[in-house]
Coordinates of C-alpha atoms in Angstrom, one line a residue:
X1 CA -19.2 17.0 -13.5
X2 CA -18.5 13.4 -12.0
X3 CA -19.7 12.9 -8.8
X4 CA -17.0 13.1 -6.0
X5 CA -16.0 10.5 -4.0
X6 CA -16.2 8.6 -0.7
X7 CA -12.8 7.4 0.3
X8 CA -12.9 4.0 3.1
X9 CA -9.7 3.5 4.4
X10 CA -8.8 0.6 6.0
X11 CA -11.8 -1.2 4.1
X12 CA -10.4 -4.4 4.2
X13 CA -10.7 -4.4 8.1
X14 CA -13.9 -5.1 10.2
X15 CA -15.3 -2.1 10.5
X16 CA -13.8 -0.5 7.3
X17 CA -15.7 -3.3 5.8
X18 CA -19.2 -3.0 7.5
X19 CA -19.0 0.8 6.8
X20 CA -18.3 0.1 3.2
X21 CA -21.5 -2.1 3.1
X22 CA -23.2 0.2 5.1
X23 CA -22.5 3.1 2.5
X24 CA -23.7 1.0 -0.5
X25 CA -27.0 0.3 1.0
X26 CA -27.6 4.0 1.3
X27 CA -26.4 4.7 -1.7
X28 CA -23.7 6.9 -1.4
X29 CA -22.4 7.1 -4.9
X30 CA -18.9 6.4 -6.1
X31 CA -17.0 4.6 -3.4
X32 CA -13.3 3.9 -3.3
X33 CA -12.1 1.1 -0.6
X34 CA -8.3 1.3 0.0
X35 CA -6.5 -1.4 2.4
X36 CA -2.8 -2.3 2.4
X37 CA -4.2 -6.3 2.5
X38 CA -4.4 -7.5 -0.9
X39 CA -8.2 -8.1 -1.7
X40 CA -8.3 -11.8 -1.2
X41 CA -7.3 -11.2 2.6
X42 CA -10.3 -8.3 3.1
X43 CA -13.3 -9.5 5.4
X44 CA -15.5 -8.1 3.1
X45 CA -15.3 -6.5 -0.6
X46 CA -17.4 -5.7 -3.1
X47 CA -17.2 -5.6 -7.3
X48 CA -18.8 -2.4 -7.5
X49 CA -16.7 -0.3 -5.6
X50 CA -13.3 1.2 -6.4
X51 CA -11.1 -1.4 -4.2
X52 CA -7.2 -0.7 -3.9
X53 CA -4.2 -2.0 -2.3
X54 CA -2.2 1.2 -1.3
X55 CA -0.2 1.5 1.9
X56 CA -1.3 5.1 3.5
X57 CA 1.5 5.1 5.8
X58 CA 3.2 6.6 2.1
X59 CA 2.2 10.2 1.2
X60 CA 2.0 9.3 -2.6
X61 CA -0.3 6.7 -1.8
X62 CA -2.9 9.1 -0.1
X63 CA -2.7 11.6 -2.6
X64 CA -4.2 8.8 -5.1
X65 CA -6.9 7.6 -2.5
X66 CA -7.6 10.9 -1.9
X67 CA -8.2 12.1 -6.1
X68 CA -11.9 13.5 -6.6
X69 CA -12.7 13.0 -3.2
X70 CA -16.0 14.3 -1.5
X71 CA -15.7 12.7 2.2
X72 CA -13.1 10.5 4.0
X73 CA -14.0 7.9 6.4
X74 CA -10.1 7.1 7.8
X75 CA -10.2 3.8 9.6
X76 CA -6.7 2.9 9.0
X77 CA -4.2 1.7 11.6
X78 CA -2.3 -0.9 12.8
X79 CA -3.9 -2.3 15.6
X80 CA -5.5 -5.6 17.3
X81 CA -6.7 -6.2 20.8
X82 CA -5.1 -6.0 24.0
X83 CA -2.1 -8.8 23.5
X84 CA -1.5 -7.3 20.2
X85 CA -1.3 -3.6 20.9
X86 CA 0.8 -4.2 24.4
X87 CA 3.5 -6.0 22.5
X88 CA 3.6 -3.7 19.1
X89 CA 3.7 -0.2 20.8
X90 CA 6.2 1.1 18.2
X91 CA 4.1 -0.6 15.1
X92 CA 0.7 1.4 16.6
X93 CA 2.4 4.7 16.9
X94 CA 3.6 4.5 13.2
X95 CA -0.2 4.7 12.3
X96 CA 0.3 8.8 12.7
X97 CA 2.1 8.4 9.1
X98 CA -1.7 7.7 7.7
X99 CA -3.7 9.6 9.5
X100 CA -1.1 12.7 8.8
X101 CA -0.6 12.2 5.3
X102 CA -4.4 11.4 4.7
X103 CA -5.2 14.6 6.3
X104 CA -2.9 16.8 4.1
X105 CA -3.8 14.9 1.1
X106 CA -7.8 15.0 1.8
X107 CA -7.1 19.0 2.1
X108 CA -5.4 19.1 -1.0
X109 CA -7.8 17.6 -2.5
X110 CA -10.6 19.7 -1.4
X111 CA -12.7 17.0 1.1
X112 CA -15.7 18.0 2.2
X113 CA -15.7 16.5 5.5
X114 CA -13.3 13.9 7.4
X115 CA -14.1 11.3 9.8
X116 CA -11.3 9.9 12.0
X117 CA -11.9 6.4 14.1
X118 CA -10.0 7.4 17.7
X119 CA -9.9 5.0 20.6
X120 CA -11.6 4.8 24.0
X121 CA -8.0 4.4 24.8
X122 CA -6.9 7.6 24.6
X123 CA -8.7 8.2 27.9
X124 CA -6.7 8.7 31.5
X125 CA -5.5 5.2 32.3
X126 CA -5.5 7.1 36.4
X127 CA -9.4 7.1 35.8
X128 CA -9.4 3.6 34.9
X129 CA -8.0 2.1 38.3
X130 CA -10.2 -0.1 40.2
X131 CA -13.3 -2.3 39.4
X132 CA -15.7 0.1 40.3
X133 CA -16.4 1.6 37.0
X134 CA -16.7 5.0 36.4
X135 CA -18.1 6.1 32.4
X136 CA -15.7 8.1 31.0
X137 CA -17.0 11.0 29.7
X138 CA -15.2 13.4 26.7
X139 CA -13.5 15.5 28.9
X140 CA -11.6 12.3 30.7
X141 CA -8.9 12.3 27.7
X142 CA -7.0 15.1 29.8
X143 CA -4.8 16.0 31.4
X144 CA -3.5 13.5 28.9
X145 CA -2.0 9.4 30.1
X146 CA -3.5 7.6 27.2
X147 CA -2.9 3.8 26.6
X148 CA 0.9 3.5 26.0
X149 CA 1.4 3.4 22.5
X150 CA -2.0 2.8 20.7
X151 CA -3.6 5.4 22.9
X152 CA -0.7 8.3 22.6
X153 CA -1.0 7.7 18.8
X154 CA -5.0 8.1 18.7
X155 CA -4.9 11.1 21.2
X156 CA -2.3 13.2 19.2
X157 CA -4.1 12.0 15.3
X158 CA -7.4 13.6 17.0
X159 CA -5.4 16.4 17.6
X160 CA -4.4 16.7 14.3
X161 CA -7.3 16.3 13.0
X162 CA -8.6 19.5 15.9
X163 CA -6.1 22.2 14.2
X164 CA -6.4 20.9 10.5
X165 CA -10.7 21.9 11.0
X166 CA -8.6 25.4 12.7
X167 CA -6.5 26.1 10.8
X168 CA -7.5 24.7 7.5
X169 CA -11.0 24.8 7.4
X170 CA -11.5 20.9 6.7
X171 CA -14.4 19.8 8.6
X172 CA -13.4 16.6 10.8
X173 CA -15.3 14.3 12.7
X174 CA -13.6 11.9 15.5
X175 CA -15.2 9.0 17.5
X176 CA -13.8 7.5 20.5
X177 CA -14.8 3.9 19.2
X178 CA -15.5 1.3 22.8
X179 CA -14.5 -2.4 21.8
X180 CA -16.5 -2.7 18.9
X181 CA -17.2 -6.5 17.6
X182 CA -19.8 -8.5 15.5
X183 CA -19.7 -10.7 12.9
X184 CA -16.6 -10.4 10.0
X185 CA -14.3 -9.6 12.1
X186 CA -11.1 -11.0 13.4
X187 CA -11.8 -14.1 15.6
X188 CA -8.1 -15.6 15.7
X189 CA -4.1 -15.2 15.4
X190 CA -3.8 -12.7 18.2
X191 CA -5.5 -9.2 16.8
X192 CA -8.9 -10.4 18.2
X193 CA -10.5 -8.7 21.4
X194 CA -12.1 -10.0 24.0
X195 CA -15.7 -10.8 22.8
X196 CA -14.6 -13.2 19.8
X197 CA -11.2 -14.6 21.5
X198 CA -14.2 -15.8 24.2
X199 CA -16.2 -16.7 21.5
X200 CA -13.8 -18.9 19.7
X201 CA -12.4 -20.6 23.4
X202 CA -15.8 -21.7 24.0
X203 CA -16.6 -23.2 20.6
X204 CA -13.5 -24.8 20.4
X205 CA -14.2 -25.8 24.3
X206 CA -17.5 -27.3 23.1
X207 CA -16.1 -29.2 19.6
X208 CA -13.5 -30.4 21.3
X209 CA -14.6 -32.0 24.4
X210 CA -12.0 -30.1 26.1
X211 CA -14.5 -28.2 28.7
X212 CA -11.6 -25.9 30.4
X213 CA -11.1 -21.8 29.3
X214 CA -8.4 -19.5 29.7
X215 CA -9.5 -15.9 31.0
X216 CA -6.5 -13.1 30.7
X217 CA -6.5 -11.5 33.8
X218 CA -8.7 -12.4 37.1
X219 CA -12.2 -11.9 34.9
X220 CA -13.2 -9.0 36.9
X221 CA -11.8 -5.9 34.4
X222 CA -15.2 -3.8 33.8
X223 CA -15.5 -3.1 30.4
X224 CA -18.6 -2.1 27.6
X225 CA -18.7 -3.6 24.2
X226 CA -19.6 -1.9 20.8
X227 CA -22.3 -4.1 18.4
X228 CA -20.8 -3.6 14.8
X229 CA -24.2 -2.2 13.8
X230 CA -23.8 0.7 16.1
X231 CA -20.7 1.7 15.5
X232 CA -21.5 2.5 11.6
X233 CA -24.7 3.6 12.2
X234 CA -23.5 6.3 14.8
X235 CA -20.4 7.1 12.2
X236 CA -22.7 8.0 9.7
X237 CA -25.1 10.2 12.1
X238 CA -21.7 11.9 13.1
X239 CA -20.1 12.5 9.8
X240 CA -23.5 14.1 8.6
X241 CA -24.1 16.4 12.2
X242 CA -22.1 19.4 13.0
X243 CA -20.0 18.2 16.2
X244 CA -16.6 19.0 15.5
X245 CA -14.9 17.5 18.9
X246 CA -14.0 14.1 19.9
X247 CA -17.6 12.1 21.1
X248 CA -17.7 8.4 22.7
X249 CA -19.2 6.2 20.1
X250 CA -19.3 3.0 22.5
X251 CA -22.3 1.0 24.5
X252 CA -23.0 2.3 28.1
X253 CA -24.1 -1.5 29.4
X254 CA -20.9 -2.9 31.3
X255 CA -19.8 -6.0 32.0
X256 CA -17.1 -7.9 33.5
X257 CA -15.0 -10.4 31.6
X258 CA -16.3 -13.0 33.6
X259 CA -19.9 -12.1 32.9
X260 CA -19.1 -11.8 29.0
X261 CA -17.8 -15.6 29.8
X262 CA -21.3 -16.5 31.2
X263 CA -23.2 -15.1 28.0
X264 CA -20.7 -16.8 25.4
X265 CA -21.4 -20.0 27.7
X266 CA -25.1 -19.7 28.1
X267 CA -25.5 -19.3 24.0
X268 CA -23.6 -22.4 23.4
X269 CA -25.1 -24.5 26.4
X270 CA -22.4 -25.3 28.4
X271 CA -20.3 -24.8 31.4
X272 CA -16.5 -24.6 31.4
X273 CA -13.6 -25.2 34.1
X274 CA -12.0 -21.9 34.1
X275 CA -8.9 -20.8 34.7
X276 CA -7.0 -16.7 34.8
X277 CA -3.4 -15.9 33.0
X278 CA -3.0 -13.4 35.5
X279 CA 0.3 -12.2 33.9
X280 CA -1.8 -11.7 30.2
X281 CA -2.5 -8.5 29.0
X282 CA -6.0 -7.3 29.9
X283 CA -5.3 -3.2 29.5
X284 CA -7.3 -0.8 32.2
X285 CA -9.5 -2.6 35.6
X286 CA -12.5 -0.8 34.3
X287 CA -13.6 1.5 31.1
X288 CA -17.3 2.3 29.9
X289 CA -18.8 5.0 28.0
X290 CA -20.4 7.7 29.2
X291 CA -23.0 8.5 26.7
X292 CA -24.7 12.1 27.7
X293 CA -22.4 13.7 25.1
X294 CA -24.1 11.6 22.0
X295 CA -27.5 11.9 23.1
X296 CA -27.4 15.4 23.8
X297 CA -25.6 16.4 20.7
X298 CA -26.9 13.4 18.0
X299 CA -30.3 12.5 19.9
X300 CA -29.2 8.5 19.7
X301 CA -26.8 6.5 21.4
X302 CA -25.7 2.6 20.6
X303 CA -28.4 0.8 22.0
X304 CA -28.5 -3.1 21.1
X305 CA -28.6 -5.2 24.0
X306 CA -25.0 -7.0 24.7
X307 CA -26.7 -10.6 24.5
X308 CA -28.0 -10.2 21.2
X309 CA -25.0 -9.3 19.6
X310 CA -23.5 -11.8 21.2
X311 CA -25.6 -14.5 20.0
X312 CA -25.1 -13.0 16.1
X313 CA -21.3 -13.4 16.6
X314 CA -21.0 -16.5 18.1
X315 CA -23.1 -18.1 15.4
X316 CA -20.7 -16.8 12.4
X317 CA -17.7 -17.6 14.7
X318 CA -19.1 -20.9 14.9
X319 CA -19.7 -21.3 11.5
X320 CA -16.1 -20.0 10.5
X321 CA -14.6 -22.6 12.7
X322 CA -16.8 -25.3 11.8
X323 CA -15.7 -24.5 8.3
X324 CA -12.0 -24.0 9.1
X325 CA -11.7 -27.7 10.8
X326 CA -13.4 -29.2 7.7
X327 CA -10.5 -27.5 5.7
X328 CA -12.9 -25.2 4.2
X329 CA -11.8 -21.7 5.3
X330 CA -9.2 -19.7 6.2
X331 CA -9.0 -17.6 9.6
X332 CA -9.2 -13.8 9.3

């Protein structure tokens, strides 16, 4: 009997990509990538995996991702950072047709186990008032006042994924993933967040001559940020423990924007003139993880320091821009 496979969805993304990496290091056996980019436009892809273009927000579609399946990692979704998922509401929320039909299609196909990527914004948005920030812990997501639009769509596909393990018996994992960036992932074109959009203003800042920045907001909104490493490394601890409810996957060292500014600027050795879009979209005052929940249940938590991964990012973003003035790349 052929072994059974691990379905990536949205493998053409960031982290879809670096779990797909991640999964062929260890060895995981047959793996099938699906993305509704066409494979020239994923951040990363490989020649020995199963890659396919399939849009999942069709129930046909993830009936064929889903064939011979062992686990699903379901990434999926329409989504960007803070300008892009404050202006597309309605396109966020129609990521419940993927997670829905992936769900019935994994259980139809007899999946083992199911991991869904949720959203630190499906917590309270009333416990995120004020710069004095408080970790949100698991039991913050209610009574429920996600983030309009992405966050009601994240909070209600972890619900489905709740009465699908009831009901159904299919064994689900869900992350609350916390601003997650690193290199390969989106640094322009208005999907980025806030660590590589910084990132990119200051290189262009320093390659330009042009020593001024742009800060949405006043600077002082509290947040934690996610290394890339982290992320899939606490993904594949979860999909392999026996935690069945929503857990913060996210970093618990916070940061305002401003002092994310001063790291991006200290890495590239300069100082900028700065000026705050106050009228931009810069989502909740203050939002950090809370991570008792994952050490007490996985015995790790995300750990690497907020400078370091930094420093890795700016260096490919660097390199990616470099290589983009030359004419030698295209922005992702």
């Amino acid at each position: 009997m052929a072994d059974s496979v691990t379905v990536v969805t949205g493998a053409g993304g960031f982290i879809g990509g670096a779990l797909v990496a991640a999964l062929r290091r260890r060895g995981a056996g047959p793996l099938r990538a699906i993305d509704i980019k066409p494979a020239s436009a994923w951040y990363q892809r490989f020649d020995d995996v199963d890659n396919r273009q399939l849009d999942l927000r069709r129930r046909e579609h993830c009936l064929e991702a889903c064939a011979g399946v062992g686990d699903v990692y379901q990434l999926a979704c329409d989504m960007g950072g803070m300008g892009f998922i404050e202006s597309n509401k309605a396109l966020c929320m129609l990521s419940v047709l993927i997670n829905t039909h992936m769900l019935a299609a994994a259980r139809e196909h007899g999946a083992r186990r199911y991991f869904y990527a949720s959203s630190a914004c499906v917590y309270n948005t009333e416990k995120q008032r004020g710069y004095e920030v408080t970790p949100l812990r698991e039991e913050d997501a209610y009574p429920a006042m996600p983030e309009d639009g992405y966050g009601w769509e994240k909070l209600f596909s972890e619900r489905m994924c709740r009465h699908f393990s009831e009901d159904f018996d299919l064994q689900t994992r869900v992350a609350r993933l916390h601003n997650v960036y690193g290199p390969h992932g989106t640094w322009d074109g208005g999907r980025e967040k806030a660590p590589a959009a910084i990132c990119r203003k200051v290189i262009a800042a320093k390659v330009r001559g042009d020593h001024r920045i742009e800060i949405w907001g006043d600077g002082r909104q509290g947040r934690s940020f996610t290394y890339i490493d982290d992320c899939v490394e606490g993904i594949g601890r979860l999909m392999q423990s026996d935690v069945g409810e929503p857990i913060n996957l996210g970093s618990s060292e916070t940061v305002t924007i401003n002092d994310l500014v001063d790291i991006v600027e200290q890495i590239a050795g300069i100082r900028l003139d700065r000026s705050y879009k106050l009228d931009a979209p810069k989502g909740v005052d203050g939002r950090s993880s809370d991570n008792t929940m994952i050490l007490d249940r996985l015995g790790w938590a995300p750990s690497t320091p907020l400078r370091d991964g930094i420093e890795k990012t700016y260096a490919w973003i660097h390199d990616q821009y470099v290589a983009r003035e030359k004419g030698l790349a295209h922005s992702v």
